[in-house]
PDB file of C-alpha atoms in Angstrom:
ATOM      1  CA  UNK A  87     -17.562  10.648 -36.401  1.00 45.00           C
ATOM      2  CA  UNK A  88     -16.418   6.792 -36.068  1.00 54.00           C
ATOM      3  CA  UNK A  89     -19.172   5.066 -33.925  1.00 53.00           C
ATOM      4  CA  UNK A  90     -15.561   3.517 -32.415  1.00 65.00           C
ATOM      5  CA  UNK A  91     -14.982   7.010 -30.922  1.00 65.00           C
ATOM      6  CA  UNK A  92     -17.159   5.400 -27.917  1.00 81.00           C
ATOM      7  CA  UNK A  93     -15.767   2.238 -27.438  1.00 89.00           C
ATOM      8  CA  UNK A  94     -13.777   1.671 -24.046  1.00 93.00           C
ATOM      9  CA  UNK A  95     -10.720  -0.432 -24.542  1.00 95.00           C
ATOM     10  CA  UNK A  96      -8.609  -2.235 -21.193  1.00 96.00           C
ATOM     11  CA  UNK A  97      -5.606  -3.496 -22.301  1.00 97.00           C
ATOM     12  CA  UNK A  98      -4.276  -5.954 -19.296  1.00 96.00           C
ATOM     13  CA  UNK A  99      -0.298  -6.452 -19.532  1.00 97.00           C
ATOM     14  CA  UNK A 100       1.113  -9.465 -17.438  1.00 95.00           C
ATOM     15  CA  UNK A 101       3.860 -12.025 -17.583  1.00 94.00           C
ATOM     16  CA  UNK A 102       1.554 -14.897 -18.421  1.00 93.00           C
ATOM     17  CA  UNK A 103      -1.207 -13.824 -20.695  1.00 93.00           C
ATOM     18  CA  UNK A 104      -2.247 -10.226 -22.054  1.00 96.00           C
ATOM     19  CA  UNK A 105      -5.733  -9.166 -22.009  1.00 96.00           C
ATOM     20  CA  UNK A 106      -7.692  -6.680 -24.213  1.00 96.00           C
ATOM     21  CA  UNK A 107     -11.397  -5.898 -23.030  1.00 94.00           C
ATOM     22  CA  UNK A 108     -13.874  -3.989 -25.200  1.00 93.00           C
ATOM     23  CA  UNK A 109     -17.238  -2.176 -23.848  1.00 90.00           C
ATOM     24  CA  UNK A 110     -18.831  -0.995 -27.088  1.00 86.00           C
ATOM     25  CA  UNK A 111     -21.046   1.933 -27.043  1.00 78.00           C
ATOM     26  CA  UNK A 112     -23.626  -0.114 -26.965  1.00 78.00           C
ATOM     27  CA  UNK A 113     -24.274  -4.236 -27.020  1.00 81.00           C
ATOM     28  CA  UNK A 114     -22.072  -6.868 -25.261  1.00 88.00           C
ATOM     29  CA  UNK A 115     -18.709  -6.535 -23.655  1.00 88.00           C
ATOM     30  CA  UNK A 116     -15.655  -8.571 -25.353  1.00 91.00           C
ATOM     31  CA  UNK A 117     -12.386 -10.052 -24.760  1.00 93.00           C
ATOM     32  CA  UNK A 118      -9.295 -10.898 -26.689  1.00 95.00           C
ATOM     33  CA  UNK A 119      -6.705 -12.778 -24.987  1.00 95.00           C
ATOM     34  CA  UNK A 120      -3.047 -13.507 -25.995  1.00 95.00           C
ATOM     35  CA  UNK A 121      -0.566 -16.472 -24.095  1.00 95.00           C
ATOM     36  CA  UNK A 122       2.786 -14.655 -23.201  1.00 96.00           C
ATOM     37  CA  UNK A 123       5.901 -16.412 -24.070  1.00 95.00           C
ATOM     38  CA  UNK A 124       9.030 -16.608 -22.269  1.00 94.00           C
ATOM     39  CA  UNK A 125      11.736 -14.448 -22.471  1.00 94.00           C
ATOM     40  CA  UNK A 126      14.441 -15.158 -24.888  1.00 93.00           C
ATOM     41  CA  UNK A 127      18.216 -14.938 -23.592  1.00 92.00           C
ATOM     42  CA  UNK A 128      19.113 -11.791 -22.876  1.00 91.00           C
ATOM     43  CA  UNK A 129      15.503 -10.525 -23.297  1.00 94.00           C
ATOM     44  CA  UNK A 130      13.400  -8.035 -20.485  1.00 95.00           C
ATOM     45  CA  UNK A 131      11.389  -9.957 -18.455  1.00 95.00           C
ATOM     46  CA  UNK A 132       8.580  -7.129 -19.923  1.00 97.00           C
ATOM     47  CA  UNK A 133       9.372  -7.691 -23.758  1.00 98.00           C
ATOM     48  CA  UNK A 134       7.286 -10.398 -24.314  1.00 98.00           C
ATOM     49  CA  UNK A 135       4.266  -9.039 -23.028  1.00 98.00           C
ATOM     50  CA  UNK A 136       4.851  -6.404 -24.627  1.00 98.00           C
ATOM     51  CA  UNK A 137       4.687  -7.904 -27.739  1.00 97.00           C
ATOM     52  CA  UNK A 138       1.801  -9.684 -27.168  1.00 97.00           C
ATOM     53  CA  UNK A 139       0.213  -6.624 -26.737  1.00 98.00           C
ATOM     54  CA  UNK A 140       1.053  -4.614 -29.824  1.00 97.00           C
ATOM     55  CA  UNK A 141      -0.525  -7.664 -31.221  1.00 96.00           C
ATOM     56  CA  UNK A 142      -3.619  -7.547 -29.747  1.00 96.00           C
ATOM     57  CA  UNK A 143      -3.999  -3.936 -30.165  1.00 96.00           C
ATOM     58  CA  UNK A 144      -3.239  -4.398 -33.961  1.00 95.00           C
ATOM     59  CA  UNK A 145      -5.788  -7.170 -34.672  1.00 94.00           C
ATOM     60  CA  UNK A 146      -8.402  -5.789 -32.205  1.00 93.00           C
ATOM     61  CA  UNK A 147      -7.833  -2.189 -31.312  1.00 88.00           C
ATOM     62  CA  UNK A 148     -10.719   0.148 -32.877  1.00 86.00           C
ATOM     63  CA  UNK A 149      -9.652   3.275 -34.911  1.00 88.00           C
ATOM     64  CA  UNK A 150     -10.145   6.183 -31.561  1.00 90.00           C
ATOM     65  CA  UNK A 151     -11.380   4.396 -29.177  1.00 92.00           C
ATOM     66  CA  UNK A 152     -10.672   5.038 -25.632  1.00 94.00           C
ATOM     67  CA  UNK A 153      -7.532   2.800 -23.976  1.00 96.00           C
ATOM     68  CA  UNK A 154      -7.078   1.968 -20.858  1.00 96.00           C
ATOM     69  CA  UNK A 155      -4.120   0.359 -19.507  1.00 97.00           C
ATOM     70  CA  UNK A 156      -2.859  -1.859 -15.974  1.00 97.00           C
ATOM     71  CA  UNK A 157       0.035  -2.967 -15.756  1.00 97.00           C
ATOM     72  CA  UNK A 158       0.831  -6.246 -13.396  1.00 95.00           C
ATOM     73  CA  UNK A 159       1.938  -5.897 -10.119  1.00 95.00           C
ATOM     74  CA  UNK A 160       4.817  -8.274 -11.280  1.00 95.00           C
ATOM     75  CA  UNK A 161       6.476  -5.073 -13.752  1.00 97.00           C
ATOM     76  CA  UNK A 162       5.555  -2.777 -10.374  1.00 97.00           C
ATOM     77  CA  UNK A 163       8.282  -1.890  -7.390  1.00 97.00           C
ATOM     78  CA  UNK A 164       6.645  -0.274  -4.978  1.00 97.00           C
ATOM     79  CA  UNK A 165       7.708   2.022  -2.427  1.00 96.00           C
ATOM     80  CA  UNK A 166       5.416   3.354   0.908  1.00 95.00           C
ATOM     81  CA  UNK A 167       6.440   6.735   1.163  1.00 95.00           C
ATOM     82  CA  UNK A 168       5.936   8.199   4.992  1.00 93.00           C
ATOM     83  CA  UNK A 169       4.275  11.047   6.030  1.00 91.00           C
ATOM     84  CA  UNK A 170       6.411  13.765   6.754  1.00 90.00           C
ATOM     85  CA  UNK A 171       6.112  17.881   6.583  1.00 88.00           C
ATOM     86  CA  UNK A 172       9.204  18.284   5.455  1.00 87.00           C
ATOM     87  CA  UNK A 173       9.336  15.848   2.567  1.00 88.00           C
ATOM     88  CA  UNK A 174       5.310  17.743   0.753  1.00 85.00           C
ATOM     89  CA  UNK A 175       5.996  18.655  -2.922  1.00 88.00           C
ATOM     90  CA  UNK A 176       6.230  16.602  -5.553  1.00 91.00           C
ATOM     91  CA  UNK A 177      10.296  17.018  -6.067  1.00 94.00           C
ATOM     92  CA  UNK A 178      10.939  16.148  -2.695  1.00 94.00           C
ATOM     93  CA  UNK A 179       8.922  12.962  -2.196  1.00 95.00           C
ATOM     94  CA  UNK A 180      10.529  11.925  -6.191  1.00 95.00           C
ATOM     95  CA  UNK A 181      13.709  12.009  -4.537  1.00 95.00           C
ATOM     96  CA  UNK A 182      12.283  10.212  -1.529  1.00 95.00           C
ATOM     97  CA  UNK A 183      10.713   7.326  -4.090  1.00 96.00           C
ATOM     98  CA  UNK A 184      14.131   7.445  -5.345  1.00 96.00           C
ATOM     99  CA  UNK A 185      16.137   6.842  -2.334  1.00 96.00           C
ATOM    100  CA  UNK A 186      14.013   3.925  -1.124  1.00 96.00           C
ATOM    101  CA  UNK A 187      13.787   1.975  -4.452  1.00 96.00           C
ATOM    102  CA  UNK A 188      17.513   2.496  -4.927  1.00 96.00           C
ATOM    103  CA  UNK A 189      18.103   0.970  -1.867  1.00 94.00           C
ATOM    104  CA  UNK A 190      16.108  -2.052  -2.719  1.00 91.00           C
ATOM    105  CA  UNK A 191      17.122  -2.480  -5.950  1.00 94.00           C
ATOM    106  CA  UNK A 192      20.360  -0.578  -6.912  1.00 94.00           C
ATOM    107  CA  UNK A 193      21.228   0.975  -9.722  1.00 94.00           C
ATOM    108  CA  UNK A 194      18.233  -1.313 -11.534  1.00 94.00           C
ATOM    109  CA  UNK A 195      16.193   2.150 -10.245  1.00 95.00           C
ATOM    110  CA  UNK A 196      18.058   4.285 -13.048  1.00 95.00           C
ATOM    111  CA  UNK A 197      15.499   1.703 -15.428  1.00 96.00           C
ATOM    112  CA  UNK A 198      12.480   3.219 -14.157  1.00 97.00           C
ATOM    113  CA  UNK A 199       9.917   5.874 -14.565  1.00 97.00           C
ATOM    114  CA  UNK A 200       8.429   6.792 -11.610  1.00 97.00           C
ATOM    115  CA  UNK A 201       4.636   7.237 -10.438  1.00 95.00           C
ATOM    116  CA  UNK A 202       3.683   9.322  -7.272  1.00 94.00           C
ATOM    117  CA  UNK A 203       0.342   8.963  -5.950  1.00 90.00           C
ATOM    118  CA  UNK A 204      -1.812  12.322  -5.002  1.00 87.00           C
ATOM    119  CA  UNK A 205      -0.307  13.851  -1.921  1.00 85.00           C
ATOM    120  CA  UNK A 206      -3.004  13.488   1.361  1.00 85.00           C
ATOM    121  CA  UNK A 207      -1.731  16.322   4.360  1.00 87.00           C
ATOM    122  CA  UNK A 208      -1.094  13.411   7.266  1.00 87.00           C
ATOM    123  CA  UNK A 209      -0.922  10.906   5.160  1.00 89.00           C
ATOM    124  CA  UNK A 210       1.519   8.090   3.775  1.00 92.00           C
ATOM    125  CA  UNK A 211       1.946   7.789  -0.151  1.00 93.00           C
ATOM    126  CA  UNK A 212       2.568   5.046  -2.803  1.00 95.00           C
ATOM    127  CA  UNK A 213       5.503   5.544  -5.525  1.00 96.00           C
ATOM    128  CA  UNK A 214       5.296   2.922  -8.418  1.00 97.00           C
ATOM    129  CA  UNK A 215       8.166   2.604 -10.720  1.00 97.00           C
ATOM    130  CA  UNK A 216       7.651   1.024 -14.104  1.00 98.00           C
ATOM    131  CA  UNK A 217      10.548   0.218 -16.724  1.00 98.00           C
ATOM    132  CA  UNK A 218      10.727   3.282 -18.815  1.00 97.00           C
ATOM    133  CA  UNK A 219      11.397   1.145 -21.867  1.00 98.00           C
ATOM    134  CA  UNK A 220       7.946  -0.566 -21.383  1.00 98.00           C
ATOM    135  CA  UNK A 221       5.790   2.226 -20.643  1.00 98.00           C
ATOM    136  CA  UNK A 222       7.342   4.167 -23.945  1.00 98.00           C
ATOM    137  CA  UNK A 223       6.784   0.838 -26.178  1.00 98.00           C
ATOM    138  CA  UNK A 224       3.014   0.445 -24.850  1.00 98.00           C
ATOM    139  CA  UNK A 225       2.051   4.400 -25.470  1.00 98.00           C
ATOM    140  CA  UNK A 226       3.958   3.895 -28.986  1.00 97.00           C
ATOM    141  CA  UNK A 227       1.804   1.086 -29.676  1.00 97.00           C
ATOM    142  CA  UNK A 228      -1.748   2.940 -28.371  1.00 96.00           C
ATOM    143  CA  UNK A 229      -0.536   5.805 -30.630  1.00 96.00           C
ATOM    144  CA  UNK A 230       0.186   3.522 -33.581  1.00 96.00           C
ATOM    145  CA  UNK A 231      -3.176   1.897 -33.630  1.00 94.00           C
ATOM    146  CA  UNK A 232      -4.797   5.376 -33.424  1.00 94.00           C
ATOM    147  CA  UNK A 233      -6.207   4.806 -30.273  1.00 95.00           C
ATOM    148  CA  UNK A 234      -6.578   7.593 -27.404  1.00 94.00           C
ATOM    149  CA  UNK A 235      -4.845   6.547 -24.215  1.00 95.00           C
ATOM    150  CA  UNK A 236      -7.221   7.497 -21.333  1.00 95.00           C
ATOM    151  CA  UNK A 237      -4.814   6.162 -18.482  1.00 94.00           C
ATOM    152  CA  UNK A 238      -1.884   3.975 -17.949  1.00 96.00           C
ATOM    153  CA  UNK A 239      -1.994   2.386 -13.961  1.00 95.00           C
ATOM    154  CA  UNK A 240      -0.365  -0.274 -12.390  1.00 96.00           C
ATOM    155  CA  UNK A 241      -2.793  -2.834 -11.068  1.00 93.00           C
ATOM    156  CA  UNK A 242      -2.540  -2.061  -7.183  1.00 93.00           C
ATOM    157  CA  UNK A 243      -3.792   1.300  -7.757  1.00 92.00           C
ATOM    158  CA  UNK A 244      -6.035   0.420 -10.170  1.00 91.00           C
ATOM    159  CA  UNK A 245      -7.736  -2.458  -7.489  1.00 90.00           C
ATOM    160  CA  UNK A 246      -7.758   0.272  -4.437  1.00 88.00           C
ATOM    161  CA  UNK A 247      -9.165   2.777  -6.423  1.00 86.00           C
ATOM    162  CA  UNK A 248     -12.171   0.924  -7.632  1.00 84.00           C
ATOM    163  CA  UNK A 249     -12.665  -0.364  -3.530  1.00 80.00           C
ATOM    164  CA  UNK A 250     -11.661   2.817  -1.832  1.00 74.00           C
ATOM    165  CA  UNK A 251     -15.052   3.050  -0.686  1.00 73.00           C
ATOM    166  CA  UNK A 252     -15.127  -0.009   0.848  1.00 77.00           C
ATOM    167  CA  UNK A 253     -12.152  -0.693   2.809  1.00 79.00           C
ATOM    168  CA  UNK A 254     -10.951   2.265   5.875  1.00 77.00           C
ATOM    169  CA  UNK A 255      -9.354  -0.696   8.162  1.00 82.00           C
ATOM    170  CA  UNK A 256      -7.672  -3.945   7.962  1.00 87.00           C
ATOM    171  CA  UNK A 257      -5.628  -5.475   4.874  1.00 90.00           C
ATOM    172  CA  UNK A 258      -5.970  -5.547   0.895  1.00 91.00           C
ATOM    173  CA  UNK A 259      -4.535  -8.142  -0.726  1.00 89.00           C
ATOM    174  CA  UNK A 260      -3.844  -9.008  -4.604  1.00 88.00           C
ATOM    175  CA  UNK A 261      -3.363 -12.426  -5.270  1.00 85.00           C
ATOM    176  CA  UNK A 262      -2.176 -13.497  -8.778  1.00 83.00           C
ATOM    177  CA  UNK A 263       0.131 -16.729 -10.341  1.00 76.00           C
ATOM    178  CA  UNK A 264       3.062 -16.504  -8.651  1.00 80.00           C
ATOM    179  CA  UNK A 265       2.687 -13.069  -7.057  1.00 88.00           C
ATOM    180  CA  UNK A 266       1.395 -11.572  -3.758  1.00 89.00           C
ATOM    181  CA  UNK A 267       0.666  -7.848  -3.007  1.00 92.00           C
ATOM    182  CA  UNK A 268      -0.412  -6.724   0.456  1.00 92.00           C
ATOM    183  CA  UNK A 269      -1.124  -3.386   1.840  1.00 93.00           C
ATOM    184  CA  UNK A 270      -2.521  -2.497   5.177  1.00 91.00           C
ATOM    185  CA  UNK A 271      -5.100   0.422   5.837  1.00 89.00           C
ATOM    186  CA  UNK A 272      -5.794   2.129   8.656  1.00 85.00           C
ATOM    187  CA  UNK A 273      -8.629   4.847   8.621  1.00 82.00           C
ATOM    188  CA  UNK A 274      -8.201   4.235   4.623  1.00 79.00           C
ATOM    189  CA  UNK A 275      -4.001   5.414   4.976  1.00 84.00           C
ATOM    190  CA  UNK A 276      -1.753   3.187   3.651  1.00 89.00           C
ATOM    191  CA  UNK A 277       0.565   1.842   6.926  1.00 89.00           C
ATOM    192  CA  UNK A 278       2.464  -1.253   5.276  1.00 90.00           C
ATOM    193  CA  UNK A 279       3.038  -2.564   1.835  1.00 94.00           C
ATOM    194  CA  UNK A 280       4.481  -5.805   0.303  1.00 93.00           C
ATOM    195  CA  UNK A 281       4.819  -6.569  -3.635  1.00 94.00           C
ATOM    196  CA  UNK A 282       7.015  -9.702  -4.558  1.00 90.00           C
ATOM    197  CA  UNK A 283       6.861 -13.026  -5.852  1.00 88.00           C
ATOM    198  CA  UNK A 284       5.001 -15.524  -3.730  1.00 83.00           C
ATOM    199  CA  UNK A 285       7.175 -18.411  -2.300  1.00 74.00           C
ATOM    200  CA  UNK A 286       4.636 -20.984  -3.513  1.00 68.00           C
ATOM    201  CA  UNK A 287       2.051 -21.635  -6.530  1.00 67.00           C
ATOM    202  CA  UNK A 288       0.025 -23.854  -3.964  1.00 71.00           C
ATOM    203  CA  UNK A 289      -3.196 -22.067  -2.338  1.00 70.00           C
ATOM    204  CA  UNK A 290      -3.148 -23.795   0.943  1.00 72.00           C
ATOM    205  CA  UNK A 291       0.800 -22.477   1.378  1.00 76.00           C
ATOM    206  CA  UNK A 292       0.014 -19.544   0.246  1.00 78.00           C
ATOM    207  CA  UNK A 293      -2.213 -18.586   2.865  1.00 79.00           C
ATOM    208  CA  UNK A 294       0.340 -19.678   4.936  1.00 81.00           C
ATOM    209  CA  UNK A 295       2.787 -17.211   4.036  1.00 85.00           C
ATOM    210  CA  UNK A 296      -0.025 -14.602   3.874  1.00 85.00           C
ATOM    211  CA  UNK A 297      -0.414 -15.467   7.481  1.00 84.00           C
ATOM    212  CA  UNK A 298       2.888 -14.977   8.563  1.00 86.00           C
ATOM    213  CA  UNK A 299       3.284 -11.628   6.527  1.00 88.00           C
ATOM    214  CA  UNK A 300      -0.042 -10.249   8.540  1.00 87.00           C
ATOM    215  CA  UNK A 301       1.485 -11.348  12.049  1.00 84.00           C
ATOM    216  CA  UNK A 302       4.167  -9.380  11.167  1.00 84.00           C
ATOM    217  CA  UNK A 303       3.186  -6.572  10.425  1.00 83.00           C
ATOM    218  CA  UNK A 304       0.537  -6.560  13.154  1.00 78.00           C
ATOM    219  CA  UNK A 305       2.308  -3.352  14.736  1.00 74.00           C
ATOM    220  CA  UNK A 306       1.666  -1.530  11.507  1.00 77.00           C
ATOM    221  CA  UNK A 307      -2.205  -2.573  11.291  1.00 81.00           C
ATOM    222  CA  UNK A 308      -4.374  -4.136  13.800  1.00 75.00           C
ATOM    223  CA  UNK A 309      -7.067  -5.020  11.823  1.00 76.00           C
ATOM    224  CA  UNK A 310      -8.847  -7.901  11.325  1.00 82.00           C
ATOM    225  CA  UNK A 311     -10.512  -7.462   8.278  1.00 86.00           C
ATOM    226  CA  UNK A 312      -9.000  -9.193   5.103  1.00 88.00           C
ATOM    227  CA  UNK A 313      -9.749  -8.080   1.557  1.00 88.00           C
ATOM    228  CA  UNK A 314      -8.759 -10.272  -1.493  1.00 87.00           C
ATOM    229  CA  UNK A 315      -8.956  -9.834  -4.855  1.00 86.00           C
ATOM    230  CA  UNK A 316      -7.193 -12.940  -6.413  1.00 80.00           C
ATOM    231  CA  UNK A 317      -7.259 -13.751 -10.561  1.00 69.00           C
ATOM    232  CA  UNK A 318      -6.788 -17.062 -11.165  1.00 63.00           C
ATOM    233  CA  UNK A 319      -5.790 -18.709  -7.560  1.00 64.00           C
ATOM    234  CA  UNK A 320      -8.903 -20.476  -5.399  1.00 68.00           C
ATOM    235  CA  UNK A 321      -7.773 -18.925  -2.102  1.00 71.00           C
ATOM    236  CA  UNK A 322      -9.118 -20.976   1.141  1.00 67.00           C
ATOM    237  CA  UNK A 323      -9.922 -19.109   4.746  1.00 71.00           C
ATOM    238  CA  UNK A 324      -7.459 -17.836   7.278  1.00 74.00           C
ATOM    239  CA  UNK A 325      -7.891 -19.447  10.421  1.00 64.00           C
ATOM    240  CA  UNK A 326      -8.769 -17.977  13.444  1.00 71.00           C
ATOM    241  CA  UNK A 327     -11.222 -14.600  14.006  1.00 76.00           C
ATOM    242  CA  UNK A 328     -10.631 -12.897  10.271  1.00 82.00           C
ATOM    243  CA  UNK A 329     -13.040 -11.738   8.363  1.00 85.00           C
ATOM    244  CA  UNK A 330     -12.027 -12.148   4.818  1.00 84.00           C
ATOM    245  CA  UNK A 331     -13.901 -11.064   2.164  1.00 83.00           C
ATOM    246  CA  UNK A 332     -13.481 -12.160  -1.517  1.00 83.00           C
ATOM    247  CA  UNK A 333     -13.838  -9.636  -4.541  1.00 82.00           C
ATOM    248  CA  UNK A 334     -13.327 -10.612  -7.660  1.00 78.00           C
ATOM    249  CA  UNK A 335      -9.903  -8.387  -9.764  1.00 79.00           C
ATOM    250  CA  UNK A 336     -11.459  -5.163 -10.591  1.00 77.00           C
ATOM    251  CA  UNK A 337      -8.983  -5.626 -14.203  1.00 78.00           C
ATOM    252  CA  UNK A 338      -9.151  -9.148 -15.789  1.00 68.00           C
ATOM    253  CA  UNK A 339     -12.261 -11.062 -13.913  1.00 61.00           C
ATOM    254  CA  UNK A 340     -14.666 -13.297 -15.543  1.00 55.00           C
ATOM    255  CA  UNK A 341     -16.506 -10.730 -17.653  1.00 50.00           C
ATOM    256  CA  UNK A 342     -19.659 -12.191 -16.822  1.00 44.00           C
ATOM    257  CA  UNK A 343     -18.458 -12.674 -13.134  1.00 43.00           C
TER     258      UNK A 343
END
């Protein structure tokens, strides 16, 4: 048996710089890191990154060890699906992902393979739709480097499912270069969500716009608790009677954080 059989691989995929991290079976985590170029004319926003990980994975990737995989919020559209008994099985709340991602984006939708979360009776859901293209070049590349893909998630769920436990009421939010994500919980559902690219690179305005997206979606989510988990981006305070508390990205922090 290859002692590499019990090595843990995450493979981080975003716009600016792709990530591999490696927990041996035993001794010192690792890191590999790889700058992501920009795309050529005519080129997928995704295809670089995507190159830079095949790349990693070739130079660094350990004969069966175990993959893991997050994709970027920035490759992720999101859709909240509502609670409703007639929309329950899986078929049904596809077409529902569907329908509301076509309406954002168009025909861009017919690009994408779709993610539905795990049903909750009562509850709202989360769709996440991927480029097909991308998803099919990074399992060709785990399966080319003879490694064993555990899981392939997109960083949103990947960020609420390691703080589940933590957060029943008030906001999440994922702050990364150039991108915001923002969901609100209530009693740990799901009552508003917002993925797109932030209007500023500057902290200060950024917390301004983060401020106006919370006062408007106050209706949705009357908490007062704010949760960030920011890579790379030094976010200051809200004003006024938050609570905010820091975390550092579950996928991609300091690994000695």
């Amino acid at each position: 048996m290859l002692l590499s059989w019990l090595d843990r691989l995450t493979l981080f995929v975003h716009p600016h710089r792709v990530l591999l991290d490696r927990q041996p079976w035993r001794g010192t985590a690792s890191r590999q890191q790889a700058d992501v170029d920009l795309p050529a004319a005519g080129e997928s926003d995704w295809q670089p990154a995507l190159t830079a990980a095949g790349a990693l994975l070739k130079a660094h990737g350990r004969r069966g060890a175990a993959l893991r995989i997050v994709i970027a919020d920035h490759f992720v559209r999101y859709a909240l699906l509502p609670w409703s008994e007639d929309i329950i099985g899986n078929k049904a709340r596809l077409a529902l992902a569907l329908a509301l991602l076509k309406n954002s984006m168009g025909d861009r939708v017919k690009a994408l393979e779709i993610a539905l979360d795990r049903p909750a009776f009562g509850k709202n859901g989360i769709a996440a739709g991927v480029d097909r293209q991308l998803l099919a070049g990074l399992r060709a590349s785990a399966q080319e480097h003879r490694l064993r893909l555990d899981s392939l998630q997109v960083r949103l769920i990947a960020e609420l499912a390691a703080r589940h436990k933590q957060m029943e009421d008030g906001w999440f939010a994922c702050i990364d270069r150039e991108w915001l994500t923002l969901v609100g919980l209530r009693r740990g559902e799901i009552g508003c969500l917002h993925n797109h690219r932030a209007s500023t690179g500057d902290a200060a305005l950024l917390v301004v716009e983060l401020a106006g997206l919370l006062a408007a979606e106050r209706a949705a989510v009357e908490g007062r608790n704010l949760f960030i988990s920011s890579r790379d981006v030094a976010i200051p305070s809200l004003v006024g009677d938050w609570e905010t508390t820091r975390w550092p990205a579950s996928v991609g922090a300091d690994l000695h954080a």
